[in-house]
Structure formats: C-alpha cells, structure tokens
PDB file of C-alpha atoms in Angstrom:
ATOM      1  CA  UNK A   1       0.000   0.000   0.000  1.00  0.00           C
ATOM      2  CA  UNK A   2       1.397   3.310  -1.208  1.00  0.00           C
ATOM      3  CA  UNK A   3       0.359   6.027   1.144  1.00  0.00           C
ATOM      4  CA  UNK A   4       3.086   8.933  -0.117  1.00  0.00           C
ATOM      5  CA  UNK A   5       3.029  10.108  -3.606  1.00  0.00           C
ATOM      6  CA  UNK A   6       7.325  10.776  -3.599  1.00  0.00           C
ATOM      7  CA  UNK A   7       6.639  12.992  -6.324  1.00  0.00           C
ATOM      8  CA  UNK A   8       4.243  14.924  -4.629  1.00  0.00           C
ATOM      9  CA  UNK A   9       5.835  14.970  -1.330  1.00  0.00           C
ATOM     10  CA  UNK A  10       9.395  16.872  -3.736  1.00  0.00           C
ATOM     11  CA  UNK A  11       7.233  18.897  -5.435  1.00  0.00           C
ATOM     12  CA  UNK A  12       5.988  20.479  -2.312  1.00  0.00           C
ATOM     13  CA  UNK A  13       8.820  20.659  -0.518  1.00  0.00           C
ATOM     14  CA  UNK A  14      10.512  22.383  -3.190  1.00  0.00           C
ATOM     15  CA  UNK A  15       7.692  25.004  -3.611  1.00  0.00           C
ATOM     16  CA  UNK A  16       7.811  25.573   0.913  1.00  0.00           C
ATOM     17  CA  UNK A  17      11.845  26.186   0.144  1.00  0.00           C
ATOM     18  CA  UNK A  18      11.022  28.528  -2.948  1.00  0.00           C
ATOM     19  CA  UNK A  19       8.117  30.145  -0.611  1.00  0.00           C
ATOM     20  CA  UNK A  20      10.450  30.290   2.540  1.00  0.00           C
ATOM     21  CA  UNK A  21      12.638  32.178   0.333  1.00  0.00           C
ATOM     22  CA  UNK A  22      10.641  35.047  -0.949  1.00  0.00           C
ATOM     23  CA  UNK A  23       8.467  35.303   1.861  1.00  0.00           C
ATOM     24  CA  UNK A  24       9.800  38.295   4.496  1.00  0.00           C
ATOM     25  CA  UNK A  25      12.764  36.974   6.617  1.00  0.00           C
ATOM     26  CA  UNK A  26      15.817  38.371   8.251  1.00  0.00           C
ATOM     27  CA  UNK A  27      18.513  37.948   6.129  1.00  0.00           C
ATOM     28  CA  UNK A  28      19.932  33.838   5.817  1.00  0.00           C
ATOM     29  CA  UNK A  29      17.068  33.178   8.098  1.00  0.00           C
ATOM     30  CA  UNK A  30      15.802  29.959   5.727  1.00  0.00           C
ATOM     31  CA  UNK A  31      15.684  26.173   5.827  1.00  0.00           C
ATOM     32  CA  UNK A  32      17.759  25.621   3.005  1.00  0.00           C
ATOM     33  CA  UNK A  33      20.517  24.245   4.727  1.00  0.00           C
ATOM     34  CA  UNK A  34      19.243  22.530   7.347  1.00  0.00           C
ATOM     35  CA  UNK A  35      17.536  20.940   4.317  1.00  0.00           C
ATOM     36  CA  UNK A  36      20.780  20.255   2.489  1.00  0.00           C
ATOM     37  CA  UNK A  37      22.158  18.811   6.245  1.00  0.00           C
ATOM     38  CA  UNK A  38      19.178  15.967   6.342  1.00  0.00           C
ATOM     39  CA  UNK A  39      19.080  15.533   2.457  1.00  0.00           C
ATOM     40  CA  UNK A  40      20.548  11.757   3.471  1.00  0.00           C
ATOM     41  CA  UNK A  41      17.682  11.089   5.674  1.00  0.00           C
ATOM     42  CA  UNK A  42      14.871  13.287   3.558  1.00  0.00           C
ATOM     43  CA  UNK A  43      15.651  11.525   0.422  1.00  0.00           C
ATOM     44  CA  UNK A  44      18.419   8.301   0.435  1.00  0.00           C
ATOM     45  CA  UNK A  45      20.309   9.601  -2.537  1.00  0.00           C
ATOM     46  CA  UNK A  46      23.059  12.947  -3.232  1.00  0.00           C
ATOM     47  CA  UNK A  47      20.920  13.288  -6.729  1.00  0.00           C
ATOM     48  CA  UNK A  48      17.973  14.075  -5.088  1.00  0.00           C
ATOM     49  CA  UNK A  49      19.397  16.217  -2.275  1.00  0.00           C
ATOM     50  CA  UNK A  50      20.978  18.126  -5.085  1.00  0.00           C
ATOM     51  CA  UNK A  51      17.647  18.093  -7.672  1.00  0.00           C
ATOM     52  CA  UNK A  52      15.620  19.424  -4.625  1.00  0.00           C
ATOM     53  CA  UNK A  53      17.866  21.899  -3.114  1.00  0.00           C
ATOM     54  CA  UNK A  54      18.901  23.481  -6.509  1.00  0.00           C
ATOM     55  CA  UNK A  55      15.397  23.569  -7.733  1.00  0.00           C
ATOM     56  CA  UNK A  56      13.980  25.694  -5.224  1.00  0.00           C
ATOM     57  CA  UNK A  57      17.333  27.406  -4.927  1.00  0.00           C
ATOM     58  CA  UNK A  58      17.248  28.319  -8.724  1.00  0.00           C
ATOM     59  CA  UNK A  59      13.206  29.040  -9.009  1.00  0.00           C
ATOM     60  CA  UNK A  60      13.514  31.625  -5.822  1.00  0.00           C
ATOM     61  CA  UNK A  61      16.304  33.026  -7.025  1.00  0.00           C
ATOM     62  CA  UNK A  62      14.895  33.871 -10.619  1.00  0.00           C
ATOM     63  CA  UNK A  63      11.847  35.471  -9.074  1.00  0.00           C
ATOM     64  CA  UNK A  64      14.280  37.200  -6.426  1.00  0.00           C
ATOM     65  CA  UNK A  65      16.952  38.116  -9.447  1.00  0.00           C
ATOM     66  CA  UNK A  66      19.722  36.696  -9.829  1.00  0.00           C
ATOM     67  CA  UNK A  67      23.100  38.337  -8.142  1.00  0.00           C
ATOM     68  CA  UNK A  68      26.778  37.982  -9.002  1.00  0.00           C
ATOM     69  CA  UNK A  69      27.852  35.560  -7.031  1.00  0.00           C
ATOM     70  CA  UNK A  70      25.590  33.499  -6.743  1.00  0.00           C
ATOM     71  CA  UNK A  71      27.079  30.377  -7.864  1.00  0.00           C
ATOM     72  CA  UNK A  72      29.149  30.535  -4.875  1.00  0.00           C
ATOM     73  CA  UNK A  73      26.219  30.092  -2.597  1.00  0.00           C
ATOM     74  CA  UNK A  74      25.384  26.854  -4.585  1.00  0.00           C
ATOM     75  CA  UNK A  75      28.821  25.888  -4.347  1.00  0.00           C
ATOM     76  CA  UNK A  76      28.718  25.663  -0.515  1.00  0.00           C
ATOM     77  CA  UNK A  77      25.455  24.132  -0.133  1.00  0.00           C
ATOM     78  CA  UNK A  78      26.804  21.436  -2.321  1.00  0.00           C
ATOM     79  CA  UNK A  79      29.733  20.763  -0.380  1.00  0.00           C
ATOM     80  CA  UNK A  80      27.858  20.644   2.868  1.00  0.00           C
ATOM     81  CA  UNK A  81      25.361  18.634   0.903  1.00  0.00           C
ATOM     82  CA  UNK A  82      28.512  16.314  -0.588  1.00  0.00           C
ATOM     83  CA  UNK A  83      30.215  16.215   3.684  1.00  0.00           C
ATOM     84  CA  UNK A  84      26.466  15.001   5.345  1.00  0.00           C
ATOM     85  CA  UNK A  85      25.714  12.434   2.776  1.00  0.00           C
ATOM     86  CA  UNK A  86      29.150  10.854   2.501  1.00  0.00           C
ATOM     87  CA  UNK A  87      30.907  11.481   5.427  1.00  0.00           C
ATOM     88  CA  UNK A  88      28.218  12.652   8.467  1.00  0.00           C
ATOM     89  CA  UNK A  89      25.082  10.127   7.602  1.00  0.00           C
ATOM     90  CA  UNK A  90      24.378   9.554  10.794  1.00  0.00           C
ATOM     91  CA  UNK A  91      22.335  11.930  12.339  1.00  0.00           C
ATOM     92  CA  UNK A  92      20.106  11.898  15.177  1.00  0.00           C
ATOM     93  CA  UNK A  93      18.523  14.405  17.747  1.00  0.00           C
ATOM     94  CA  UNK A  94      21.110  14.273  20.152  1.00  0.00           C
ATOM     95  CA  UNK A  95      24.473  15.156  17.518  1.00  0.00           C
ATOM     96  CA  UNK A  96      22.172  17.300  15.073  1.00  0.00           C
ATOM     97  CA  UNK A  97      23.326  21.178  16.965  1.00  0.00           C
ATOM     98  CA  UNK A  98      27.019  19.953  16.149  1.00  0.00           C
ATOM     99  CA  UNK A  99      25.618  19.427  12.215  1.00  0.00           C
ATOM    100  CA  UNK A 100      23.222  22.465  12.369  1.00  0.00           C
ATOM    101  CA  UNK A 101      26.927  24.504  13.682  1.00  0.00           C
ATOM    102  CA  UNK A 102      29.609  22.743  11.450  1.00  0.00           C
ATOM    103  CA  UNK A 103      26.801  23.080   8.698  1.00  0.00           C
ATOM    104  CA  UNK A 104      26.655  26.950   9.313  1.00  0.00           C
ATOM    105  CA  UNK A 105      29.733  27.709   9.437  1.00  0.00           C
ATOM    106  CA  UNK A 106      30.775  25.714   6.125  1.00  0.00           C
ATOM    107  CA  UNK A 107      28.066  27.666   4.266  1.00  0.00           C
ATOM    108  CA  UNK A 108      29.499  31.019   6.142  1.00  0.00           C
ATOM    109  CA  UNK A 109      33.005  30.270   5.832  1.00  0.00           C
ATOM    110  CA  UNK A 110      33.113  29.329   1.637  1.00  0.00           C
ATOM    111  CA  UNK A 111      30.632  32.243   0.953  1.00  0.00           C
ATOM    112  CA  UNK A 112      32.737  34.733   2.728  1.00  0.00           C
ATOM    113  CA  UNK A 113      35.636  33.209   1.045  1.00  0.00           C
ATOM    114  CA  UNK A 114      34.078  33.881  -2.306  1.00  0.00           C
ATOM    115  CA  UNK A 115      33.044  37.301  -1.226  1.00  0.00           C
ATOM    116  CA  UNK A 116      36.461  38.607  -0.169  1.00  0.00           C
ATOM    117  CA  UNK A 117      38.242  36.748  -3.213  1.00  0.00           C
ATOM    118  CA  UNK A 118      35.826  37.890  -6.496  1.00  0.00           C
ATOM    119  CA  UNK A 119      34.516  41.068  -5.252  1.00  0.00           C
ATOM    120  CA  UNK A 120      36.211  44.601  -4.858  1.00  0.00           C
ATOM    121  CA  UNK A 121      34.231  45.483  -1.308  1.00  0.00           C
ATOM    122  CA  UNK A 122      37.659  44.207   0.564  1.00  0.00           C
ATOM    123  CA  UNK A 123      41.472  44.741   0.225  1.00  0.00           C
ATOM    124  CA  UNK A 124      43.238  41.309  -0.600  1.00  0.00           C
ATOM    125  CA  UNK A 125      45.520  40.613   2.247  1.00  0.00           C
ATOM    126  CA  UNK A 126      44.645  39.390   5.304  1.00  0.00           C
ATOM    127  CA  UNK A 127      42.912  42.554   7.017  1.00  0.00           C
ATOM    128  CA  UNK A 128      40.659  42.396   4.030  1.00  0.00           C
ATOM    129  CA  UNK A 129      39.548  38.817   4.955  1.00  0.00           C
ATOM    130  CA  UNK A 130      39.285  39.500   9.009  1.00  0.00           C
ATOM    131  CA  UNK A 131      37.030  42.841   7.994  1.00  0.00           C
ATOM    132  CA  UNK A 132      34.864  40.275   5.477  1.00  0.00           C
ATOM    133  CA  UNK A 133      34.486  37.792   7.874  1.00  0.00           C
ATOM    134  CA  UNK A 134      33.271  40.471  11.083  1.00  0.00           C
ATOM    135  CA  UNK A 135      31.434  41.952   8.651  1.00  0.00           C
ATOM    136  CA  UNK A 136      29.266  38.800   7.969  1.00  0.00           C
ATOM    137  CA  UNK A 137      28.853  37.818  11.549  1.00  0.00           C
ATOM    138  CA  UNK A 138      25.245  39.252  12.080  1.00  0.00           C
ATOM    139  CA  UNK A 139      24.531  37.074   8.653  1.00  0.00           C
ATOM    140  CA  UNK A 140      25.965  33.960  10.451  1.00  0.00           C
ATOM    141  CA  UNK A 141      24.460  34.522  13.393  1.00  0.00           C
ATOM    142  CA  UNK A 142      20.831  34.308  11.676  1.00  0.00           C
ATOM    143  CA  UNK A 143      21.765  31.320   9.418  1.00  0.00           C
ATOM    144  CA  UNK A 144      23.084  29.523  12.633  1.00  0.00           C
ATOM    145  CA  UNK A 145      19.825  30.294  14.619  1.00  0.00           C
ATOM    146  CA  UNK A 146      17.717  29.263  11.098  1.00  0.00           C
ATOM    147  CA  UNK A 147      19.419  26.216  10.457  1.00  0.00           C
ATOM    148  CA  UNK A 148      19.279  24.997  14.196  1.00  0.00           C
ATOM    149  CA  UNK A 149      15.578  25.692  14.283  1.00  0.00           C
ATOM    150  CA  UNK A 150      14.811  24.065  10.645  1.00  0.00           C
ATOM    151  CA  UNK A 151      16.781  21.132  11.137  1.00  0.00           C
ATOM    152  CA  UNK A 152      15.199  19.953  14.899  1.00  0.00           C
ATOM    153  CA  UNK A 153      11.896  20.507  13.246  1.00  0.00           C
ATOM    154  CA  UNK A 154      12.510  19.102   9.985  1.00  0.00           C
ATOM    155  CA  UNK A 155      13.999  16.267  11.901  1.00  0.00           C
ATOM    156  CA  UNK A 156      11.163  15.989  14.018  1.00  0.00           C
ATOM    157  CA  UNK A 157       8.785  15.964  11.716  1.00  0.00           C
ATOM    158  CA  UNK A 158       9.975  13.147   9.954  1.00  0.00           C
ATOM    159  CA  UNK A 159      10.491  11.338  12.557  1.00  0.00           C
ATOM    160  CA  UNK A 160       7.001  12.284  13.413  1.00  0.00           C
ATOM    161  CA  UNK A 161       5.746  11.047   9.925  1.00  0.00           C
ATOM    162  CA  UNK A 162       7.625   7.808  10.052  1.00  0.00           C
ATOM    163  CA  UNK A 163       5.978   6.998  13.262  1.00  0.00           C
ATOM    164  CA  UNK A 164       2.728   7.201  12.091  1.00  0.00           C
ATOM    165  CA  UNK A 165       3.288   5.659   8.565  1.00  0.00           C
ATOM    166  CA  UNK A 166       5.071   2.754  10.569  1.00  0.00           C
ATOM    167  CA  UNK A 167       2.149   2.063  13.153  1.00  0.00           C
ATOM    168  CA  UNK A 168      -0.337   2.515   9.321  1.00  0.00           C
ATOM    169  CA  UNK A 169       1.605  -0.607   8.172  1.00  0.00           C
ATOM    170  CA  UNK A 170       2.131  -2.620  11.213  1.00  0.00           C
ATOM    171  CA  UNK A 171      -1.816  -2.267  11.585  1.00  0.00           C
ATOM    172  CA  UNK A 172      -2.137  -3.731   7.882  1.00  0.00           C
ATOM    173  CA  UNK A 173       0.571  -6.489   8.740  1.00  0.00           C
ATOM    174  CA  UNK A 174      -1.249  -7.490  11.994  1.00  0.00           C
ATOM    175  CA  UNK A 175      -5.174  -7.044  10.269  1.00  0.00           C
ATOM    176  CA  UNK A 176      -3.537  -8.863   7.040  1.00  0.00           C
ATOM    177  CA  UNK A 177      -2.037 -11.302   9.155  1.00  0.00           C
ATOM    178  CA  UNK A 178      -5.524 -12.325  11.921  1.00  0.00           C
ATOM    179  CA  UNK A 179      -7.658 -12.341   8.540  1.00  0.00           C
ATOM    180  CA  UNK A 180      -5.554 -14.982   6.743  1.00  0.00           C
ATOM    181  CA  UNK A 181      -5.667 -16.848  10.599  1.00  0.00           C
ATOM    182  CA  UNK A 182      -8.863 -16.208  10.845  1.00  0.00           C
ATOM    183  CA  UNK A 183     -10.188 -17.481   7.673  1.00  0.00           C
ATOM    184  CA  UNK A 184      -7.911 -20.949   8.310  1.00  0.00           C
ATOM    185  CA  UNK A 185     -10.197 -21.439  11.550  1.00  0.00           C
ATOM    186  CA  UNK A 186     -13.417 -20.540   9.709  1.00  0.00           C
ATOM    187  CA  UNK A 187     -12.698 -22.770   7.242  1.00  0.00           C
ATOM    188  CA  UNK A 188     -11.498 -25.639   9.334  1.00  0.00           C
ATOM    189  CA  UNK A 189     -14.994 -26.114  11.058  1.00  0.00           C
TER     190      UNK A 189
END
C-alpha cells in the first residue's frame, strides 16, 4: 500500500523552500541548509538532495533576481550537501546542533571566502579577509539560529511522519495477518 506520492511529497517541498525564500525573513534566516544537512535522511540519494535543493534554490532566485555571485552560494550548499551524505550520515537528535553549527559555518566560511576573493568590497591581504568575515557575523548569526531551528523541526517531523506511517503498516501487517488466521479457523470447522 502506497500512502506517499514521492513525487508529490518533492514537489511540495521544493515550492515551501522557494516560498520560505521570498516570503519576508531576516537575512539567511531559511531552511535551506538545514535541508541540504538531512538531504541523506529526507531523500536516500546525493541526486535528489541536489535536484531538490537546486530547484527551489534556482526558481527563488529567478523570481528574487539573480546576483553575481551566486554560484558561490550553490557551491557551498553542495559541499555541505557532498560532507552530510558521505561522510556525516548519521544523524540523530542528540548530535544534530554539532551538524546544524559545522553546517553553518561551512556555508558562512566558503561564501565569505568567495566574497572577499571575487569582489572589490575588501582589500586582498589578510585585514581584508578578518574585515569580510566580522562583517558577515550578524549574517551567520541568523543562518546559525535558522538552520538549528529548521533542522530539529525538519527532523522531528519526519520522525514524526515515520511513526505514524510505521504504526499505518504494522496495523495492515497485523489485520492482514488475523484475517488470513482467521479465515484458516473458519474454514477448518
């Protein structure tokens, strides 16, 4: 019995990332990386983390406009996207603020990177980088708090779902299973 349309169930969650984008929001306050974090558990392959992540990515960003730079941002999503499906799969309630941290400050450290290295806002020596990085702290601070918050109730709610999909099927193994013993004893007598 297929309760869960996958489809369906991408489709929407790309259109809540796209909506989470352009609805208002302090500034790196989304799920999108707390998303990219849990892609393992959310969807069981790096294809689909990617697909999903870049979709809504992409489709908010065309409606947003589209900003020099930008590929950057993808780039470090990826790469925390390539370190929690290959190297930190296993995630659970207790180690997900260490993921929801390391996770952050990936996505803050190669943006920042990217910032100080292609654009002209910043000399390029080493003062140029410290002043990029304090700069971007209030930025950090919101996409830490976001992706902390988005991942616990991302995580919880599928958690949540699994649970109740799991007690759906064990009541269709154990009905499945006292109908087939059932029928036996009716048609013994």
């Amino acid at each position: 019995m297929k309760i869960i349309n996958k489809n369906s169930s991408i489709c929407f969650l790309i259109t809540l990332l796209v909506f989470s984008r352009l609805i208002p929001h302090p500034p790196n306050f989304t799920p999108i990386i707390s998303i990219v974090i849990l892609g393992g558990i959310l969807f069981h392959t790096f294809t689909l983390t990617i697909i999903v992540f870049f979709s809504s990515m992409f489709i908010s960003d065309l409606i947003i406009g589209l900003y020099s730079g930008m590929i950057f941002t993808y780039i470090a999503l990826t790469l925390i996207g390539l370190i929690y499906y290959f190297i930190f799969y296993k995630i659970t309630y207790k180690n997900l603020i260490f993921h929801s941290i390391f996770g952050s400050f990936i996505f803050y450290s190669v943006t920042n990177f990217f910032v100080w290295t292609y654009s002209d806002l910043y000399e390029k020596n080493i003062d140029g980088l410290i002043q990029c990085y304090l700069l971007a702290v209030p930025f950090f601070s919101n996409t830490l708090l976001s992706t902390i918050f988005f991942s616990y109730l991302t995580f919880a709610c599928v958690d949540k779902i699994k649970n109740y999909f799991y007690k759906i099927e064990k009541n269709i193994i154990w009905n499945n299973w006292w109908n087939k013993k059932m029928k036996k004893k009716i048609f013994k007598h």
